[in-house]
CSV table of C-alpha atoms in Angstrom, one decimal:
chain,number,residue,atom,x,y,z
A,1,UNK,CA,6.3,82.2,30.7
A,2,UNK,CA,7.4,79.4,28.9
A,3,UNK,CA,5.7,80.5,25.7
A,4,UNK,CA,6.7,83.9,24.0
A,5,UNK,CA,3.9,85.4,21.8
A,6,UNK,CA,5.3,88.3,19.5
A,7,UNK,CA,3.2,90.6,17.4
A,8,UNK,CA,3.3,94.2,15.5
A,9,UNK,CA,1.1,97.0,15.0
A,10,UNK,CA,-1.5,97.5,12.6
A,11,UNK,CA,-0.1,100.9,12.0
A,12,UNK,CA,2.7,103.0,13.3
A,13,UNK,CA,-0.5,105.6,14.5
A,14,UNK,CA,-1.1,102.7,17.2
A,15,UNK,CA,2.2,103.2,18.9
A,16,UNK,CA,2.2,103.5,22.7
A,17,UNK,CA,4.5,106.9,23.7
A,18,UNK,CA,4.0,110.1,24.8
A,19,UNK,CA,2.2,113.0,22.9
A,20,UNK,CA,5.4,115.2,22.8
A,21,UNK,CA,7.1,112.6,21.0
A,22,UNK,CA,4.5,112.5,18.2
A,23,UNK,CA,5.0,116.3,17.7
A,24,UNK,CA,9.0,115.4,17.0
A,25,UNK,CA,9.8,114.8,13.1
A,26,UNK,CA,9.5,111.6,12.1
A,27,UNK,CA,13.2,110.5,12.0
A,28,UNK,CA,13.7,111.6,15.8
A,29,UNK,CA,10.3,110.3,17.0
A,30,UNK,CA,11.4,106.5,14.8
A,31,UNK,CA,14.8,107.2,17.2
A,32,UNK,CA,12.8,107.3,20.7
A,33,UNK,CA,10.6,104.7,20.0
A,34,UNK,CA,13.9,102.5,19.2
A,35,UNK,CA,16.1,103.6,22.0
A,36,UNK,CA,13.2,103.5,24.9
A,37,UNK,CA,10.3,102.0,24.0
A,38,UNK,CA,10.7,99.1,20.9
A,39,UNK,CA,8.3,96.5,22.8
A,40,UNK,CA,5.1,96.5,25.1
A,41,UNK,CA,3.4,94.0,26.7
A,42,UNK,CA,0.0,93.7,26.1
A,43,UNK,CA,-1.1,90.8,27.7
A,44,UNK,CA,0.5,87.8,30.3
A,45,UNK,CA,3.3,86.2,27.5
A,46,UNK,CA,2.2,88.6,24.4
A,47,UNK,CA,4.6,91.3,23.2
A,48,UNK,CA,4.0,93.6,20.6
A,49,UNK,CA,6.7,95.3,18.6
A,50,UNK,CA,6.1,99.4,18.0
A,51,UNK,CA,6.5,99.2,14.5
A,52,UNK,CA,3.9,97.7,11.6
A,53,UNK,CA,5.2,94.7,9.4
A,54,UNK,CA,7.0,96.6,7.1
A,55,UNK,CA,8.8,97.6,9.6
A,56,UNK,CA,9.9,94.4,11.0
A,57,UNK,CA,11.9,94.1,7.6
A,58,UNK,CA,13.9,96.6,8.8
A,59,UNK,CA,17.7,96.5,10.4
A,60,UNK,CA,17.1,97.8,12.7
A,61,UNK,CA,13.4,96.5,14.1
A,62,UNK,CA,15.5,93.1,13.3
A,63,UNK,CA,17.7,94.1,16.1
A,64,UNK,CA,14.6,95.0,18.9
A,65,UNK,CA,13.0,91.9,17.9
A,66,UNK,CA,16.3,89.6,18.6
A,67,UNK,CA,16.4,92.0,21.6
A,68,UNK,CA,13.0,90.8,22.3
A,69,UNK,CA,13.7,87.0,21.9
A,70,UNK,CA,17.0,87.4,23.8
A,71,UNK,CA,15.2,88.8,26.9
A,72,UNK,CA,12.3,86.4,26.6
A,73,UNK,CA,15.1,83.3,26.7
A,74,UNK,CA,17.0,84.9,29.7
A,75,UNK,CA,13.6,84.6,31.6
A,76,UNK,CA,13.0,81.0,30.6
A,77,UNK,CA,10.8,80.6,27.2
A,78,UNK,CA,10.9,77.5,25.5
A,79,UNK,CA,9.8,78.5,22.4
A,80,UNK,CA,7.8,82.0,20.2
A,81,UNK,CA,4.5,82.2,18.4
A,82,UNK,CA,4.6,85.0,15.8
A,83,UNK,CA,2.2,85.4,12.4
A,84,UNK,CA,5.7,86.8,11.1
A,85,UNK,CA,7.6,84.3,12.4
A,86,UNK,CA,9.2,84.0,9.1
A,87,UNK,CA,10.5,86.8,9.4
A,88,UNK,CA,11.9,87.1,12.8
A,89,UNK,CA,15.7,86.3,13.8
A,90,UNK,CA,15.9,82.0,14.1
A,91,UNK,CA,18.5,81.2,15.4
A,92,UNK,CA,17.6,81.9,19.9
A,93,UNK,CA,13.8,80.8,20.6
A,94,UNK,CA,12.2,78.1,17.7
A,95,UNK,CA,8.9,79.0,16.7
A,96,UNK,CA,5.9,77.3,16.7
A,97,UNK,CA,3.7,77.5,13.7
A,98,UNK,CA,1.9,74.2,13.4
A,99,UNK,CA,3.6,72.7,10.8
A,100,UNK,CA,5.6,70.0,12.8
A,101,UNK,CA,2.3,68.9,14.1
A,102,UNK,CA,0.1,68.9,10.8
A,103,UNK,CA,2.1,65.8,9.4
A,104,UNK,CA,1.5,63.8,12.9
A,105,UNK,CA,-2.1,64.0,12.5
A,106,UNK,CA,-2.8,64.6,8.5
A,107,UNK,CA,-5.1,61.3,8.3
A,108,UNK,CA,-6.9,62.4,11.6
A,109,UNK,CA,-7.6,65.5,10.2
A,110,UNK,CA,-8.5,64.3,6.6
A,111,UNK,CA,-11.0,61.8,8.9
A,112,UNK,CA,-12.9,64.5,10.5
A,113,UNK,CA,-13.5,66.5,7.6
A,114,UNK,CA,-14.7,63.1,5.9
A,115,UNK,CA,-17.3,62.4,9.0
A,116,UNK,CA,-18.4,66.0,8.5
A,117,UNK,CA,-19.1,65.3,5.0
A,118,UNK,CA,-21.5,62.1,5.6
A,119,UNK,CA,-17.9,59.7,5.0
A,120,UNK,CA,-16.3,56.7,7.1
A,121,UNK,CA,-12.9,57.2,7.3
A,122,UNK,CA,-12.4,53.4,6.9
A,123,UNK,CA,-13.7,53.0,4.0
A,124,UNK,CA,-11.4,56.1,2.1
A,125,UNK,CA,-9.1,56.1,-0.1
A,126,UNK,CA,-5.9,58.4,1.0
A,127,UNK,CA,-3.0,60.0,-1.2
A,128,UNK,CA,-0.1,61.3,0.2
A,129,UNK,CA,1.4,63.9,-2.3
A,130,UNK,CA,5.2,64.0,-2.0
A,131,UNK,CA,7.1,67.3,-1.8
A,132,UNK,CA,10.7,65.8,-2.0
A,133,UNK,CA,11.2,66.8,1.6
A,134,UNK,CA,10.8,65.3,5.6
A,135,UNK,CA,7.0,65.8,6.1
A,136,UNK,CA,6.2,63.6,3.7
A,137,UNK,CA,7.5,60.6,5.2
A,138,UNK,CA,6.3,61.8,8.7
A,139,UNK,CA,2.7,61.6,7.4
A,140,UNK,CA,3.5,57.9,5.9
A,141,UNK,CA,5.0,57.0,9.8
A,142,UNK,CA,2.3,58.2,11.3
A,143,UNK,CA,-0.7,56.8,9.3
A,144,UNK,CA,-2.9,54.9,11.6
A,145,UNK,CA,-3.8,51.6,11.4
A,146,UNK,CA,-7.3,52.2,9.8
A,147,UNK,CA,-6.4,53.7,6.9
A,148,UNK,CA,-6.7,50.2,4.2
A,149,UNK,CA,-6.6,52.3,1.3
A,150,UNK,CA,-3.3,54.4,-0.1
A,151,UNK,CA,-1.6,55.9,-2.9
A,152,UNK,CA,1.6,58.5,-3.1
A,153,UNK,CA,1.9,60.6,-5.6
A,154,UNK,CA,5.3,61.7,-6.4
A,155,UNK,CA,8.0,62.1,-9.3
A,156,UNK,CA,10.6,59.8,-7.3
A,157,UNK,CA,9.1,56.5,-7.2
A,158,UNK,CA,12.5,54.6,-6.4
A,159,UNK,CA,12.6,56.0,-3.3
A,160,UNK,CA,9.2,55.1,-2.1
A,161,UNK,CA,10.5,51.2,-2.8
A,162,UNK,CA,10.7,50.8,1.1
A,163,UNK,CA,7.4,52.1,1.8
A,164,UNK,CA,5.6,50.1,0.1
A,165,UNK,CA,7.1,46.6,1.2
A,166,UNK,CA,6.9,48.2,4.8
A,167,UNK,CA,3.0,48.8,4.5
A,168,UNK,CA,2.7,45.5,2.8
A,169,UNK,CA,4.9,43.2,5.6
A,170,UNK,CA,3.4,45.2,8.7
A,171,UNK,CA,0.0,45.8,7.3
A,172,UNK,CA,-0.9,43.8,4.5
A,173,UNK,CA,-1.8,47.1,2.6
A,174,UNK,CA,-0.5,47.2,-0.9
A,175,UNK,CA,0.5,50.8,-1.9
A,176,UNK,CA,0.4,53.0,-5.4
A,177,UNK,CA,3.1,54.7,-6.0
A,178,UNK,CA,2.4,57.2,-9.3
A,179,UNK,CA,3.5,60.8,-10.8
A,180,UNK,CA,0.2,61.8,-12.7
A,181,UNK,CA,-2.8,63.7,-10.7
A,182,UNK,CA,-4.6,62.5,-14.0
A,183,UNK,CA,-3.8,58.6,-12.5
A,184,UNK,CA,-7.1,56.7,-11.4
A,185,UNK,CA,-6.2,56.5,-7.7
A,186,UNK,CA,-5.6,60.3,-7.5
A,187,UNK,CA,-8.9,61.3,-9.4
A,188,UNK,CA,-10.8,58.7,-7.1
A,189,UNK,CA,-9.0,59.6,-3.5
A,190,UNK,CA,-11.2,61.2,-0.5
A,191,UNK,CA,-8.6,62.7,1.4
A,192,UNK,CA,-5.7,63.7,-0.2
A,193,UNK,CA,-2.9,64.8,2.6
A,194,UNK,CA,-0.1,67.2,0.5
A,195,UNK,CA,3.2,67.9,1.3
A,196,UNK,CA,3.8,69.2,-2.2
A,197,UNK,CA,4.7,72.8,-3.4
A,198,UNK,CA,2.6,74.0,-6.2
A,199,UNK,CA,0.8,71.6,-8.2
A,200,UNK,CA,-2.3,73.5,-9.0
A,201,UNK,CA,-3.6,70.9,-11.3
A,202,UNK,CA,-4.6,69.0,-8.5
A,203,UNK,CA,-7.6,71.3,-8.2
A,204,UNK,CA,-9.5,70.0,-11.3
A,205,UNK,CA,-8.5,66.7,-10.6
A,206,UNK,CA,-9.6,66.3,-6.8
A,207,UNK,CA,-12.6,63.5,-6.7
A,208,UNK,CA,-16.0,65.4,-5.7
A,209,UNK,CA,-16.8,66.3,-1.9
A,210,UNK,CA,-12.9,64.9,-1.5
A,211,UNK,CA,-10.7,66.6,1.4
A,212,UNK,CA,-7.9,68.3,0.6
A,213,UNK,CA,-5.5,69.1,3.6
A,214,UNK,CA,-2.3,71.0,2.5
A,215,UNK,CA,0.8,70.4,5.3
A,216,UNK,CA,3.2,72.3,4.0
A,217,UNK,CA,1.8,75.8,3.7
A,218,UNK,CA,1.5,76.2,0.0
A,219,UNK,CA,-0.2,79.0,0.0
A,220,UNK,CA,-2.4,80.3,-2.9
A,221,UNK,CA,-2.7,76.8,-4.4
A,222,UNK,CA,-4.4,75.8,-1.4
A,223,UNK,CA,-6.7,78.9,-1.2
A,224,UNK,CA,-7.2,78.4,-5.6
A,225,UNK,CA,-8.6,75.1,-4.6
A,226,UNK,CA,-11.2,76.2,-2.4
A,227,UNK,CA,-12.2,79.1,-4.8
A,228,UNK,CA,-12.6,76.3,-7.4
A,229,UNK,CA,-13.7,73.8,-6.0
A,230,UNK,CA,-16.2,74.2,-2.9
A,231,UNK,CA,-17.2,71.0,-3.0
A,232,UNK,CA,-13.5,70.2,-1.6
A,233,UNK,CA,-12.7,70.5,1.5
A,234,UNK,CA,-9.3,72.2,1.1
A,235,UNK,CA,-7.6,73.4,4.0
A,236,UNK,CA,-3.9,74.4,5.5
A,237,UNK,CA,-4.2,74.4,9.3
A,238,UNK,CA,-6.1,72.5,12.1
A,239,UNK,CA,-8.1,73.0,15.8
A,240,UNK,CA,-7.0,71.2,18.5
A,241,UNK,CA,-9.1,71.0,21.5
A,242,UNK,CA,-13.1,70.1,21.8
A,243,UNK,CA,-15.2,72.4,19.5
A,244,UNK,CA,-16.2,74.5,22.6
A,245,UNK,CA,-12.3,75.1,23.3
A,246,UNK,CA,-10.7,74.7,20.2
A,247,UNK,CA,-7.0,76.4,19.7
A,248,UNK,CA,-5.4,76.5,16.5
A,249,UNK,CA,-2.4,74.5,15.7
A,250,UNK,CA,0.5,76.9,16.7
A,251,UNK,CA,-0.4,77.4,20.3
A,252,UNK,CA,-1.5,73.2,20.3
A,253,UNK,CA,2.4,73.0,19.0
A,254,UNK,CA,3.8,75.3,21.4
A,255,UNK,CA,2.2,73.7,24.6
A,256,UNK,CA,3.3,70.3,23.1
A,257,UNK,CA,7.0,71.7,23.0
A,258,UNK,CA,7.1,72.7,26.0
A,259,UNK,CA,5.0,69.5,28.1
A,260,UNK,CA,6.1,66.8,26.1
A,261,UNK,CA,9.5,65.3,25.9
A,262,UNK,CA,9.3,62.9,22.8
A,263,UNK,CA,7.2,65.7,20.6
A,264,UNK,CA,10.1,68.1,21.3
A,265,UNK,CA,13.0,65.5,20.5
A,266,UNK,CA,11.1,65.0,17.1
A,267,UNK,CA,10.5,69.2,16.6
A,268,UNK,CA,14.3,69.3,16.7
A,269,UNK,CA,15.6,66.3,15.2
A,270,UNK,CA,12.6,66.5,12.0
A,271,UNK,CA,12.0,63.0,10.0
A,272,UNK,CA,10.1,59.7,9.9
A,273,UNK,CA,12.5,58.3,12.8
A,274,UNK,CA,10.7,60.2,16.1
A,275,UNK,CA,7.2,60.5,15.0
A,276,UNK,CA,5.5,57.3,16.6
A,277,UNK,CA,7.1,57.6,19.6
A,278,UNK,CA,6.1,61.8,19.2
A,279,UNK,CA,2.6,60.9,18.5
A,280,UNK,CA,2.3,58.2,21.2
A,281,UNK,CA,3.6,61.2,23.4
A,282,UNK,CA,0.4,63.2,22.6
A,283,UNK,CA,-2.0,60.9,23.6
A,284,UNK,CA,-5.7,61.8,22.5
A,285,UNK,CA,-5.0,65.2,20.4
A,286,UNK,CA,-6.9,65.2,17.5
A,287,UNK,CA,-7.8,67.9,15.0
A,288,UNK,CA,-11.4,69.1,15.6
A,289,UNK,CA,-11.3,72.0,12.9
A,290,UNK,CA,-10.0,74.0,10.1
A,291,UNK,CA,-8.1,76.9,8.9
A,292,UNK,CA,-7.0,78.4,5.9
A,293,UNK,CA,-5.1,81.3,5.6
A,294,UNK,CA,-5.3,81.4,9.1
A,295,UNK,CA,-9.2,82.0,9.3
A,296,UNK,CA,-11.2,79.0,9.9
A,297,UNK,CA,-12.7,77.0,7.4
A,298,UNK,CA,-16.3,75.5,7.3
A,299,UNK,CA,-16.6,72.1,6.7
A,300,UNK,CA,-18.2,71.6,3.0
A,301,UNK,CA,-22.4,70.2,3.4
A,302,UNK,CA,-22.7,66.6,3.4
A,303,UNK,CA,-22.5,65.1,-0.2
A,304,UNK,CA,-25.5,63.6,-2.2
């Protein structure tokens, strides 16, 4: 399997082993598990570590799980898929969480939630919020070419200088650049596409039944938003797939690792440099749903 899938228990009670070794005291029935049975495999390419997620914080669950990812490599995975991922050691299988696809198809995504909503995508207005780091000038190079409306929203407008002559030579599409989510472009946008850390002002200045599409995983400001605001369409993840078959971003990721060359020089060389040819190199994905804190979200009913 080219794909390693690595999860934990619940709880410890769910541990597979042998009666006897319940009836042992805790400390020598933690020792057994460790020495003879750490891992199990409970499906083709799914491995599930005998401890709960506390546990995996542990020194010594550390060690099973680089065990784990070791013996996975030796037998020829390409990459892990882990909801702790985080968490895990780095540095032998890269894992595949979504977020090196999200910025490839931001607009896409923003454009399905808008059609949802009763909204051409054509006719938007788009904001890029800047987080200072890679993603956000991934989502810029891969903007498609129907997008005729854009801002950025960021507190290091000198840097953006570039951008905006690019878009204006290659598309004739003047761009915004501004550092107040009170600024008339921002209160006005339809799809906003973050790839900034905190800002929770944003909430109570998002435009009604606008989409909100959060790329870099900021966590409770993205959940905040929809709590406030369910008119927005806020959400952290995408679906891949048809609706029938939809898969959420990780595995979409992980296959694209694995399949496609130009995808995985991007994955490992991260910037604005790769992404066209990456993207090209996906062909027709597009997003087809939502997710937010890893449940899916519902798409918002049409406005007015």
């Amino acid at each position: 399997m080219e794909i390693i899938n690595i999860i934990c228990l619940r709880q410890k009670s769910q541990r597979h082993r042998p009666k006897w070794v319940g009836k042992l005291p805790e400390s020598l029935a933690e020792k057994w598990q460790l020495k003879y049975c750490p891992w199990v495999e409970t499906a083709e390419g799914c491995w599930c570590l005998q401890t709960d997620r506390n546990g995996c914080f542990l020194p010594p669950w550390r060690e099973k799980a680089k065990g784990l990812l070791e013996q996975a490599a030796t037998n020829g995975a390409k990459i892990a898929l882990s909801p702790m991922a985080a968490d895990l050691p780095q540095d032998i299988l890269p894992f595949a969480t979504g977020r090196k696809l999200y910025p490839l198809f931001g607009a896409e995504g923003a454009a399905t939630g808008l059609e949802a909503m009763g909204k051409q995508p054509e006719g938007a207005s788009f904001v890029v919020a800047d987080g200072g780091s890679w993603e956000t000038e991934a989502v810029l190079a891969a903007l498609p070419s129907w997008v005729n409306r854009l801002g950025i929203l960021t507190d290091r407008q000198p840097f953006f200088l570039s951008w905006q002559e690019r878009f204006l030579e290659e598309r004739g599409l003047v761009v915004e650049v501004f550092s107040s989510v009170g600024y008339g472009v921002f209160r006005e946008a339809d799809a906003v596409l973050s790839c900034a850390k905190g800002k929770g002002a944003m909430a109570y200045a998002l435009a009604e039944g606008a989409v909100f599409l959060d790329l870099v995983d900021n966590g409770t400001v993205t959940e905040n938003i929809a709590l406030r605001r369910p008119d927005v369409l806020a959400a952290d993840g995408f679906f891949f797939g048809i609706p029938k078959e939809m898969e959420a971003g990780a595995l979409t990721e992980a296959r694209a690792y694995c399949e496609k060359e130009m995808f995985r020089a991007y994955f490992n060389a991260l910037g604005a440099e790769k992404v066209a040819e990456a993207k090209a190199d996906l062909g027709q994905l597009c997003p087809v749903g939502f997710l937010l804190g890893g449940k899916r979200r519902k798409i918002p009913k049409k406005q007015g």
